[in-house]
Amino acid sequence: MLLFREKIPADWLPKVMADLPAVLVDHAHLERKAATSALNLEKYRDLYPRVEELNAIAIEELQHFKLVLDLLKSRGIPFAQPYPSPWIAGLMKSVRNGQRGQAIDHLICCSLIEGRSCEKFQILAAELKTADPELAKFDGGLVESEGNHYATYLLMARGIDEAETNRRLDFYLELDAKLMREPNPLPMLH
Ligand SMILES: [Fe+2]
Ligand SMILES: [Fe+2]
C-alpha cells in the first residue's frame, strides 16, 4: 500500500537501536508535531469540509503524544529538546505557496511522514520483540493508525484535485528517495 521508491537506509535500524531513550523523546515530538500538522491543515479553504476528520486525527495524535510521554515517565527519561529532521525539513521546503497547490503539497508531505512512521514502527516492533517487548508492543500498536493517516491525507489531496495530486506525489516520492539517501547520524525516527 505504501508507495515509497527508496528503502529505509540499512544504517537506520542499528542507529536507533543504539539509543532508544533518545528515539523515544524524538517520537514524543513527532506525535506532538503530527497533532499540530492536522490542525494546521484546517487553515486551507479546500479542507474546511474535512475539519471534523482533521480534528479527529489531531486528537488521536495527541493521545499518541500522551502515551509516549507516559512511557518516558515510566522509564525515567526526561522530555527534552527535539532534533530538527533534515528529511521533514527537506520535504516541507518544497511546499508551494498559494491556496490549492499549498494544500495539496502540505497534505502529500503529511501523508509521506505518516507513511514513513508506519513503516518504521513496523520495523521497530519486529526488531524489539525480544529486546524490549513493551516498546515492541507499543510501536506495533501505532502501525495501523499511522497507516490510516497516510491514506487519509492522500485521499484528501486527491479529493481536491486528483491529477495534480498524482503529479505532485511523483515529485515528492522522488524527493523522498533523494533525501533518504542523505546520511543522518542522529538517533531519530526521521
Ligand atoms: Fe501518531
Ligand atoms: Fe499519525
PDB file of C-alpha atoms and ligand atoms in Angstrom:
ATOM      1  CA  MET A   1       0.000   0.000   0.000  1.00  0.00           C
ATOM      2  CA  LEU A   2       2.914   2.381   0.726  1.00  0.00           C
ATOM      3  CA  LEU A   3       4.284   3.896  -2.471  1.00  0.00           C
ATOM      4  CA  PHE A   4       7.875   4.654  -1.458  1.00  0.00           C
ATOM      5  CA  ARG A   5      10.605   4.255  -4.062  1.00  0.00           C
ATOM      6  CA  GLU A   6      13.595   4.064  -1.720  1.00  0.00           C
ATOM      7  CA  LYS A   7      14.184   1.613   1.114  1.00  0.00           C
ATOM      8  CA  ILE A   8      14.991   2.865   4.606  1.00  0.00           C
ATOM      9  CA  PRO A   9      18.822   3.021   4.767  1.00  0.00           C
ATOM     10  CA  ALA A  10      20.489  -0.049   6.278  1.00  0.00           C
ATOM     11  CA  ASP A  11      22.181   2.035   8.987  1.00  0.00           C
ATOM     12  CA  TRP A  12      18.895   3.443  10.340  1.00  0.00           C
ATOM     13  CA  LEU A  13      17.888   0.456  12.494  1.00  0.00           C
ATOM     14  CA  PRO A  14      21.252  -0.095  14.275  1.00  0.00           C
ATOM     15  CA  LYS A  15      21.455   3.669  14.826  1.00  0.00           C
ATOM     16  CA  VAL A  16      18.078   3.913  16.579  1.00  0.00           C
ATOM     17  CA  MET A  17      18.524   0.632  18.476  1.00  0.00           C
ATOM     18  CA  ALA A  18      21.738   2.046  19.960  1.00  0.00           C
ATOM     19  CA  ASP A  19      19.899   4.950  21.660  1.00  0.00           C
ATOM     20  CA  LEU A  20      16.276   4.047  22.329  1.00  0.00           C
ATOM     21  CA  PRO A  21      15.756   6.723  25.053  1.00  0.00           C
ATOM     22  CA  ALA A  22      16.696   9.488  22.570  1.00  0.00           C
ATOM     23  CA  VAL A  23      14.443   7.911  19.952  1.00  0.00           C
ATOM     24  CA  LEU A  24      11.534   7.899  22.427  1.00  0.00           C
ATOM     25  CA  VAL A  25      11.994  11.627  23.068  1.00  0.00           C
ATOM     26  CA  ASP A  26      12.106  12.193  19.302  1.00  0.00           C
ATOM     27  CA  HIS A  27       8.966  10.060  18.966  1.00  0.00           C
ATOM     28  CA  ALA A  28       7.166  12.226  21.533  1.00  0.00           C
ATOM     29  CA  HIS A  29       7.939  15.329  19.481  1.00  0.00           C
ATOM     30  CA  LEU A  30       6.866  13.568  16.292  1.00  0.00           C
ATOM     31  CA  GLU A  31       3.404  12.893  17.760  1.00  0.00           C
ATOM     32  CA  ARG A  32       3.203  16.480  19.012  1.00  0.00           C
ATOM     33  CA  LYS A  33       4.060  17.749  15.515  1.00  0.00           C
ATOM     34  CA  ALA A  34       1.586  15.330  13.934  1.00  0.00           C
ATOM     35  CA  ALA A  35      -1.210  16.812  16.086  1.00  0.00           C
ATOM     36  CA  THR A  36      -0.120  20.336  15.147  1.00  0.00           C
ATOM     37  CA  SER A  37       0.007  19.446  11.445  1.00  0.00           C
ATOM     38  CA  ALA A  38      -3.535  18.088  11.463  1.00  0.00           C
ATOM     39  CA  LEU A  39      -4.729  21.391  12.981  1.00  0.00           C
ATOM     40  CA  ASN A  40      -2.624  23.458  10.561  1.00  0.00           C
ATOM     41  CA  LEU A  41      -4.259  21.744   7.575  1.00  0.00           C
ATOM     42  CA  GLU A  42      -7.584  23.211   8.738  1.00  0.00           C
ATOM     43  CA  LYS A  43      -6.462  26.650   7.509  1.00  0.00           C
ATOM     44  CA  TYR A  44      -6.942  25.663   3.840  1.00  0.00           C
ATOM     45  CA  ARG A  45     -10.260  26.590   2.265  1.00  0.00           C
ATOM     46  CA  ASP A  46     -10.338  23.291   0.341  1.00  0.00           C
ATOM     47  CA  LEU A  47     -10.191  21.428   3.641  1.00  0.00           C
ATOM     48  CA  TYR A  48     -12.937  23.302   5.514  1.00  0.00           C
ATOM     49  CA  PRO A  49     -15.357  20.436   4.772  1.00  0.00           C
ATOM     50  CA  ARG A  50     -12.857  17.997   6.347  1.00  0.00           C
ATOM     51  CA  VAL A  51     -12.409  19.948   9.593  1.00  0.00           C
ATOM     52  CA  GLU A  52     -14.016  17.263  11.756  1.00  0.00           C
ATOM     53  CA  GLU A  53     -11.866  14.472  10.287  1.00  0.00           C
ATOM     54  CA  LEU A  54      -8.764  16.610  10.797  1.00  0.00           C
ATOM     55  CA  ASN A  55      -9.780  17.312  14.392  1.00  0.00           C
ATOM     56  CA  ALA A  56     -10.203  13.573  14.945  1.00  0.00           C
ATOM     57  CA  ILE A  57      -6.660  12.974  13.646  1.00  0.00           C
ATOM     58  CA  ALA A  58      -5.298  15.783  15.852  1.00  0.00           C
ATOM     59  CA  ILE A  59      -6.995  14.223  18.902  1.00  0.00           C
ATOM     60  CA  GLU A  60      -5.637  10.788  18.016  1.00  0.00           C
ATOM     61  CA  GLU A  61      -2.109  12.203  17.633  1.00  0.00           C
ATOM     62  CA  LEU A  62      -2.415  13.987  20.984  1.00  0.00           C
ATOM     63  CA  GLN A  63      -3.398  10.660  22.525  1.00  0.00           C
ATOM     64  CA  HIS A  64      -0.281   9.111  20.957  1.00  0.00           C
ATOM     65  CA  PHE A  65       1.749  12.010  22.338  1.00  0.00           C
ATOM     66  CA  LYS A  66       0.360  11.344  25.823  1.00  0.00           C
ATOM     67  CA  LEU A  67       1.146   7.627  25.543  1.00  0.00           C
ATOM     68  CA  VAL A  68       4.770   8.356  24.595  1.00  0.00           C
ATOM     69  CA  LEU A  69       5.034  10.847  27.469  1.00  0.00           C
ATOM     70  CA  ASP A  70       3.685   8.160  29.859  1.00  0.00           C
ATOM     71  CA  LEU A  71       6.307   5.748  28.535  1.00  0.00           C
ATOM     72  CA  LEU A  72       9.040   8.355  29.026  1.00  0.00           C
ATOM     73  CA  LYS A  73       7.882   8.931  32.602  1.00  0.00           C
ATOM     74  CA  SER A  74       7.705   5.224  33.455  1.00  0.00           C
ATOM     75  CA  ARG A  75      11.259   4.814  32.146  1.00  0.00           C
ATOM     76  CA  GLY A  76      12.641   7.884  33.909  1.00  0.00           C
ATOM     77  CA  ILE A  77      13.546   9.563  30.604  1.00  0.00           C
ATOM     78  CA  PRO A  78      13.134  13.376  30.711  1.00  0.00           C
ATOM     79  CA  PHE A  79      11.196  15.101  27.911  1.00  0.00           C
ATOM     80  CA  ALA A  80      13.905  17.103  26.152  1.00  0.00           C
ATOM     81  CA  GLN A  81      14.653  19.251  23.137  1.00  0.00           C
ATOM     82  CA  PRO A  82      13.806  17.858  19.701  1.00  0.00           C
ATOM     83  CA  TYR A  83      16.309  17.298  16.903  1.00  0.00           C
ATOM     84  CA  PRO A  84      15.241  19.023  13.699  1.00  0.00           C
ATOM     85  CA  SER A  85      14.675  16.434  10.957  1.00  0.00           C
ATOM     86  CA  PRO A  86      16.511  17.202   7.698  1.00  0.00           C
ATOM     87  CA  TRP A  87      14.161  14.784   5.889  1.00  0.00           C
ATOM     88  CA  ILE A  88      10.969  16.540   7.100  1.00  0.00           C
ATOM     89  CA  ALA A  89      12.508  19.987   6.518  1.00  0.00           C
ATOM     90  CA  GLY A  90      13.549  18.895   3.012  1.00  0.00           C
ATOM     91  CA  LEU A  91      10.012  17.807   2.158  1.00  0.00           C
ATOM     92  CA  MET A  92       8.329  20.868   3.661  1.00  0.00           C
ATOM     93  CA  LYS A  93      10.694  23.282   1.908  1.00  0.00           C
ATOM     94  CA  SER A  94       9.100  22.286  -1.398  1.00  0.00           C
ATOM     95  CA  VAL A  95       5.537  23.125  -0.374  1.00  0.00           C
ATOM     96  CA  ARG A  96       4.326  25.771  -2.847  1.00  0.00           C
ATOM     97  CA  ASN A  97       2.633  28.980  -1.814  1.00  0.00           C
ATOM     98  CA  GLY A  98      -0.968  29.712  -2.662  1.00  0.00           C
ATOM     99  CA  GLN A  99      -4.187  28.092  -1.510  1.00  0.00           C
ATOM    100  CA  ARG A 100      -4.819  24.971  -3.597  1.00  0.00           C
ATOM    101  CA  GLY A 101      -1.269  23.959  -4.528  1.00  0.00           C
ATOM    102  CA  GLN A 102      -0.128  24.575  -0.974  1.00  0.00           C
ATOM    103  CA  ALA A 103      -2.942  22.464   0.482  1.00  0.00           C
ATOM    104  CA  ILE A 104      -2.134  19.574  -1.882  1.00  0.00           C
ATOM    105  CA  ASP A 105       1.620  19.726  -1.210  1.00  0.00           C
ATOM    106  CA  HIS A 106       1.125  20.033   2.535  1.00  0.00           C
ATOM    107  CA  LEU A 107      -1.224  17.021   2.548  1.00  0.00           C
ATOM    108  CA  ILE A 108       1.241  14.961   0.497  1.00  0.00           C
ATOM    109  CA  CYS A 109       4.093  15.830   2.900  1.00  0.00           C
ATOM    110  CA  CYS A 110       1.950  14.885   5.901  1.00  0.00           C
ATOM    111  CA  SER A 111       0.968  11.665   4.137  1.00  0.00           C
ATOM    112  CA  LEU A 112       4.587  10.693   3.457  1.00  0.00           C
ATOM    113  CA  ILE A 113       5.614  11.463   7.044  1.00  0.00           C
ATOM    114  CA  GLU A 114       2.786   9.255   8.335  1.00  0.00           C
ATOM    115  CA  GLY A 115       3.708   6.541   5.825  1.00  0.00           C
ATOM    116  CA  ARG A 116       7.362   6.510   6.810  1.00  0.00           C
ATOM    117  CA  SER A 117       6.357   6.437  10.504  1.00  0.00           C
ATOM    118  CA  CYS A 118       4.066   3.479   9.816  1.00  0.00           C
ATOM    119  CA  GLU A 119       6.905   1.669   8.039  1.00  0.00           C
ATOM    120  CA  LYS A 120       9.458   2.415  10.762  1.00  0.00           C
ATOM    121  CA  PHE A 121       7.180   1.451  13.689  1.00  0.00           C
ATOM    122  CA  GLN A 122       6.608  -1.864  11.945  1.00  0.00           C
ATOM    123  CA  ILE A 123      10.367  -2.462  11.616  1.00  0.00           C
ATOM    124  CA  LEU A 124      10.982  -1.415  15.243  1.00  0.00           C
ATOM    125  CA  ALA A 125       8.167  -3.602  16.569  1.00  0.00           C
ATOM    126  CA  ALA A 126       9.697  -6.657  14.886  1.00  0.00           C
ATOM    127  CA  GLU A 127      13.234  -5.830  15.985  1.00  0.00           C
ATOM    128  CA  LEU A 128      12.313  -5.061  19.624  1.00  0.00           C
ATOM    129  CA  LYS A 129      10.184  -8.176  20.166  1.00  0.00           C
ATOM    130  CA  THR A 130      12.722  -9.908  22.427  1.00  0.00           C
ATOM    131  CA  ALA A 131      14.946  -6.969  23.469  1.00  0.00           C
ATOM    132  CA  ASP A 132      12.096  -4.702  24.657  1.00  0.00           C
ATOM    133  CA  PRO A 133       8.670  -6.371  24.387  1.00  0.00           C
ATOM    134  CA  GLU A 134       6.859  -3.385  25.962  1.00  0.00           C
ATOM    135  CA  LEU A 135       8.210  -0.968  23.371  1.00  0.00           C
ATOM    136  CA  ALA A 136       7.684  -3.518  20.590  1.00  0.00           C
ATOM    137  CA  LYS A 137       4.001  -3.767  21.534  1.00  0.00           C
ATOM    138  CA  PHE A 138       3.708  -0.004  21.781  1.00  0.00           C
ATOM    139  CA  ASP A 139       5.293   0.703  18.376  1.00  0.00           C
ATOM    140  CA  GLY A 140       3.358  -2.149  16.785  1.00  0.00           C
ATOM    141  CA  GLY A 141       0.147  -0.658  18.161  1.00  0.00           C
ATOM    142  CA  LEU A 142       0.730   2.573  16.227  1.00  0.00           C
ATOM    143  CA  VAL A 143       1.270   0.985  12.799  1.00  0.00           C
ATOM    144  CA  GLU A 144      -2.401   0.803  11.818  1.00  0.00           C
ATOM    145  CA  SER A 145      -3.236   4.312  12.984  1.00  0.00           C
ATOM    146  CA  GLU A 146      -0.286   5.977  11.172  1.00  0.00           C
ATOM    147  CA  GLY A 147      -1.036   3.888   8.085  1.00  0.00           C
ATOM    148  CA  ASN A 148      -4.619   5.186   8.155  1.00  0.00           C
ATOM    149  CA  HIS A 149      -3.368   8.763   8.439  1.00  0.00           C
ATOM    150  CA  TYR A 150      -1.103   8.189   5.427  1.00  0.00           C
ATOM    151  CA  ALA A 151      -4.080   7.007   3.359  1.00  0.00           C
ATOM    152  CA  THR A 152      -6.477   9.677   4.675  1.00  0.00           C
ATOM    153  CA  TYR A 153      -4.161  12.566   3.801  1.00  0.00           C
ATOM    154  CA  LEU A 154      -3.528  11.192   0.326  1.00  0.00           C
ATOM    155  CA  LEU A 155      -7.270  10.759  -0.259  1.00  0.00           C
ATOM    156  CA  MET A 156      -7.894  14.305   0.980  1.00  0.00           C
ATOM    157  CA  ALA A 157      -5.357  15.635  -1.544  1.00  0.00           C
ATOM    158  CA  ARG A 158      -6.912  13.573  -4.341  1.00  0.00           C
ATOM    159  CA  GLY A 159     -10.310  14.888  -3.273  1.00  0.00           C
ATOM    160  CA  ILE A 160      -9.079  18.408  -4.032  1.00  0.00           C
ATOM    161  CA  ASP A 161      -7.526  17.578  -7.430  1.00  0.00           C
ATOM    162  CA  GLU A 162      -6.631  14.030  -8.390  1.00  0.00           C
ATOM    163  CA  ALA A 163      -4.430  14.718 -11.434  1.00  0.00           C
ATOM    164  CA  GLU A 164      -2.492  17.456  -9.660  1.00  0.00           C
ATOM    165  CA  THR A 165      -2.039  15.257  -6.579  1.00  0.00           C
ATOM    166  CA  ASN A 166      -0.643  12.405  -8.684  1.00  0.00           C
ATOM    167  CA  ARG A 167       1.718  14.793 -10.440  1.00  0.00           C
ATOM    168  CA  ARG A 168       2.986  16.252  -7.156  1.00  0.00           C
ATOM    169  CA  LEU A 169       3.123  12.834  -5.499  1.00  0.00           C
ATOM    170  CA  ASP A 170       5.525  11.721  -8.229  1.00  0.00           C
ATOM    171  CA  PHE A 171       7.701  14.758  -7.431  1.00  0.00           C
ATOM    172  CA  TYR A 172       7.567  14.122  -3.682  1.00  0.00           C
ATOM    173  CA  LEU A 173       8.334  10.406  -3.984  1.00  0.00           C
ATOM    174  CA  GLU A 174      11.476  11.305  -5.927  1.00  0.00           C
ATOM    175  CA  LEU A 175      12.370  13.941  -3.342  1.00  0.00           C
ATOM    176  CA  ASP A 176      11.780  11.474  -0.500  1.00  0.00           C
ATOM    177  CA  ALA A 177      14.063   8.938  -2.226  1.00  0.00           C
ATOM    178  CA  LYS A 178      16.781  11.546  -2.676  1.00  0.00           C
ATOM    179  CA  LEU A 179      16.534  12.776   0.944  1.00  0.00           C
ATOM    180  CA  MET A 180      16.504   9.206   2.286  1.00  0.00           C
ATOM    181  CA  ARG A 181      19.934   8.646   0.786  1.00  0.00           C
ATOM    182  CA  GLU A 182      21.423  11.576   2.698  1.00  0.00           C
ATOM    183  CA  PRO A 183      23.234  10.464   5.868  1.00  0.00           C
ATOM    184  CA  ASN A 184      21.786  11.431   9.250  1.00  0.00           C
ATOM    185  CA  PRO A 185      23.799  10.129  12.220  1.00  0.00           C
ATOM    186  CA  LEU A 186      21.309  11.322  14.888  1.00  0.00           C
ATOM    187  CA  PRO A 187      19.185   8.799  16.840  1.00  0.00           C
ATOM    188  CA  MET A 188      15.811   9.833  15.464  1.00  0.00           C
ATOM    189  CA  LEU A 189      12.870   8.330  13.633  1.00  0.00           C
ATOM    190  CA  HIS A 190      13.058  10.568  10.545  1.00  0.00           C
TER     191      HIS A 190
HETATM  192 FE    FE B   1       0.633   9.242  15.817  1.00  0.00          FE
HETATM  193 FE    FE B   2      -0.318   9.819  12.546  1.00  0.00          FE
END
